[in-house]
Coordinates of C-alpha atoms in Angstrom, one line a residue:
M195 CA -29.7 70.3 7.3
N196 CA -28.5 66.7 8.1
N197 CA -32.0 65.5 8.8
I198 CA -33.4 65.8 5.3
T199 CA -36.3 63.4 4.8
Y200 CA -38.2 62.5 1.7
E201 CA -41.9 61.8 1.4
F202 CA -44.3 61.1 -1.4
I203 CA -47.4 63.2 -0.8
N204 CA -50.6 64.1 -2.7
Y205 CA -52.1 67.5 -3.5
K206 CA -54.3 67.4 -0.5
S207 CA -51.4 67.0 1.9
K208 CA -50.7 69.7 4.4
E209 CA -47.3 70.3 2.8
F210 CA -48.8 71.2 -0.6
K211 CA -49.3 74.9 0.3
E212 CA -45.5 75.1 0.9
V213 CA -45.0 73.2 -2.4
S214 CA -47.1 75.8 -4.3
E215 CA -45.2 78.7 -2.7
L216 CA -41.8 77.1 -3.5
R217 CA -42.7 76.3 -7.1
F218 CA -43.9 79.9 -7.7
K219 CA -40.9 81.5 -6.0
I220 CA -38.3 79.5 -8.0
L221 CA -40.0 78.7 -11.3
F222 CA -42.1 81.7 -12.1
K223 CA -41.6 84.8 -9.9
P224 CA -38.1 85.6 -11.1
Y225 CA -39.2 85.7 -14.8
N226 CA -42.3 87.9 -14.3
K227 CA -44.4 85.7 -16.7
I228 CA -46.9 84.4 -14.2
H229 CA -48.0 86.4 -11.1
K230 CA -49.7 83.6 -9.2
Y231 CA -49.4 79.8 -9.3
D232 CA -51.2 77.5 -6.9
Y233 CA -52.3 74.4 -8.7
D234 CA -52.5 73.1 -12.2
E235 CA -54.3 70.2 -13.9
L236 CA -51.4 67.8 -13.4
D237 CA -51.4 68.2 -9.6
Y238 CA -54.5 66.0 -9.4
S239 CA -53.0 63.0 -11.3
S240 CA -49.3 63.1 -10.4
I241 CA -46.9 61.6 -7.9
H242 CA -45.5 64.3 -5.7
L243 CA -42.2 64.1 -3.8
V244 CA -41.0 66.5 -1.2
A245 CA -37.7 66.9 0.7
L246 CA -38.3 68.1 4.2
D247 CA -35.9 69.7 6.7
E248 CA -37.4 69.5 10.1
G249 CA -40.9 69.4 8.6
T250 CA -40.3 72.3 6.1
V251 CA -40.5 71.7 2.4
V252 CA -37.1 72.5 0.9
A253 CA -37.5 70.7 -2.5
Y254 CA -40.2 69.3 -4.7
S255 CA -40.7 67.3 -7.9
R256 CA -43.6 65.6 -9.5
M257 CA -44.0 62.8 -12.0
T258 CA -47.1 62.2 -14.2
N259 CA -47.6 58.8 -15.9
Y260 CA -48.6 59.0 -19.6
N261 CA -48.8 55.5 -21.1
M262 CA -45.7 54.2 -19.3
N263 CA -43.8 57.4 -19.8
G264 CA -43.2 59.6 -16.7
K265 CA -43.3 63.3 -17.3
M266 CA -41.1 65.1 -14.7
T267 CA -42.2 68.7 -14.0
N268 CA -41.8 71.4 -11.4
I269 CA -38.5 70.2 -10.1
V270 CA -37.3 72.7 -7.5
V271 CA -34.8 73.0 -4.7
S272 CA -34.8 75.9 -2.3
E273 CA -31.7 78.2 -2.9
K274 CA -30.2 77.5 0.5
Y275 CA -30.2 73.7 -0.3
V276 CA -28.9 73.7 -3.9
G277 CA -25.7 71.7 -4.3
K278 CA -26.4 69.4 -1.3
G279 CA -27.4 66.3 -3.3
I280 CA -31.1 66.7 -2.6
G281 CA -32.1 67.0 -6.3
I282 CA -30.1 63.9 -7.3
E283 CA -31.7 62.0 -4.4
M284 CA -35.2 63.0 -5.4
L285 CA -34.5 61.9 -9.0
K286 CA -33.3 58.5 -7.7
R287 CA -36.5 58.1 -5.7
H288 CA -38.6 59.0 -8.7
K289 CA -36.7 56.4 -10.8
I290 CA -37.5 53.7 -8.2
K291 CA -41.2 54.8 -8.1
A292 CA -41.4 54.9 -11.9
K293 CA -40.1 51.3 -12.1
E294 CA -42.7 50.2 -9.5
F295 CA -45.4 51.8 -11.8
G296 CA -44.1 50.2 -14.9
V297 CA -42.8 53.4 -16.4
I298 CA -40.2 52.8 -19.1
C299 CA -38.9 56.3 -19.6
L300 CA -38.8 59.6 -17.7
Y301 CA -38.7 62.8 -19.6
L302 CA -38.5 66.5 -18.7
N303 CA -37.8 69.9 -20.2
A304 CA -34.7 71.4 -18.5
R305 CA -33.9 75.0 -18.2
L306 CA -30.6 75.6 -20.0
D307 CA -28.8 76.3 -16.7
T308 CA -29.8 72.8 -15.4
I309 CA -28.9 70.6 -18.3
N310 CA -25.6 69.5 -16.7
F311 CA -27.3 68.6 -13.5
Y312 CA -29.7 66.3 -15.3
K313 CA -26.9 64.8 -17.3
K314 CA -25.2 63.9 -14.0
A315 CA -28.4 62.1 -13.1
G316 CA -28.3 60.1 -16.3
F317 CA -30.7 62.1 -18.5
Q318 CA -29.8 62.7 -22.1
C319 CA -30.8 65.5 -24.4
K320 CA -33.4 64.7 -27.1
G321 CA -34.7 67.1 -29.7
N322 CA -34.4 70.9 -30.0
I323 CA -34.5 73.7 -27.5
F324 CA -37.8 75.5 -27.4
I325 CA -39.4 78.4 -25.7
S326 CA -42.0 77.5 -23.0
E327 CA -45.4 79.3 -23.5
K328 CA -46.0 79.1 -19.7
S329 CA -42.7 80.5 -18.4
G330 CA -41.1 82.1 -21.5
L331 CA -37.9 80.2 -20.8
A332 CA -35.7 78.3 -23.2
L333 CA -36.0 74.6 -22.4
Q334 CA -34.2 71.4 -23.6
P335 CA -36.1 68.2 -23.8
M336 CA -34.3 65.3 -21.9
Y337 CA -35.1 61.7 -21.1
F338 CA -33.9 58.8 -19.0
K339 CA -34.7 55.1 -19.8
I340 CA -35.7 53.0 -16.8
N341 CA -34.0 49.6 -16.7

């Protein structure tokens, strides 16, 4: 676990099958709302980041640029790796990449149990909690201004 590496990939990368499985396992399977999740329309136009442990995908996040605003979605860390700093490191790397692309603000919709994690990473709550049509979960909009 000491050899975690981080790579930006695209949806055609060999790791993307593992990404799809990890996203489904963490974001959708526990809630029985969606029974299969491989790709969606944002996969083709997003920046994808994976954390690898000896070549195995253990975490994933993606950023999509909308008019200089970066939408962060599908942020997942495998259960065994939660609490090891991987999620924070991935967000740091996305912030750097966002700045390179001229993005001025990152935003995301956090599950209620992850709000404190995102606050530690510098995100702030904005707006009201809402129910996701896709997952059925309550989500809190959050944002981070890029300096």
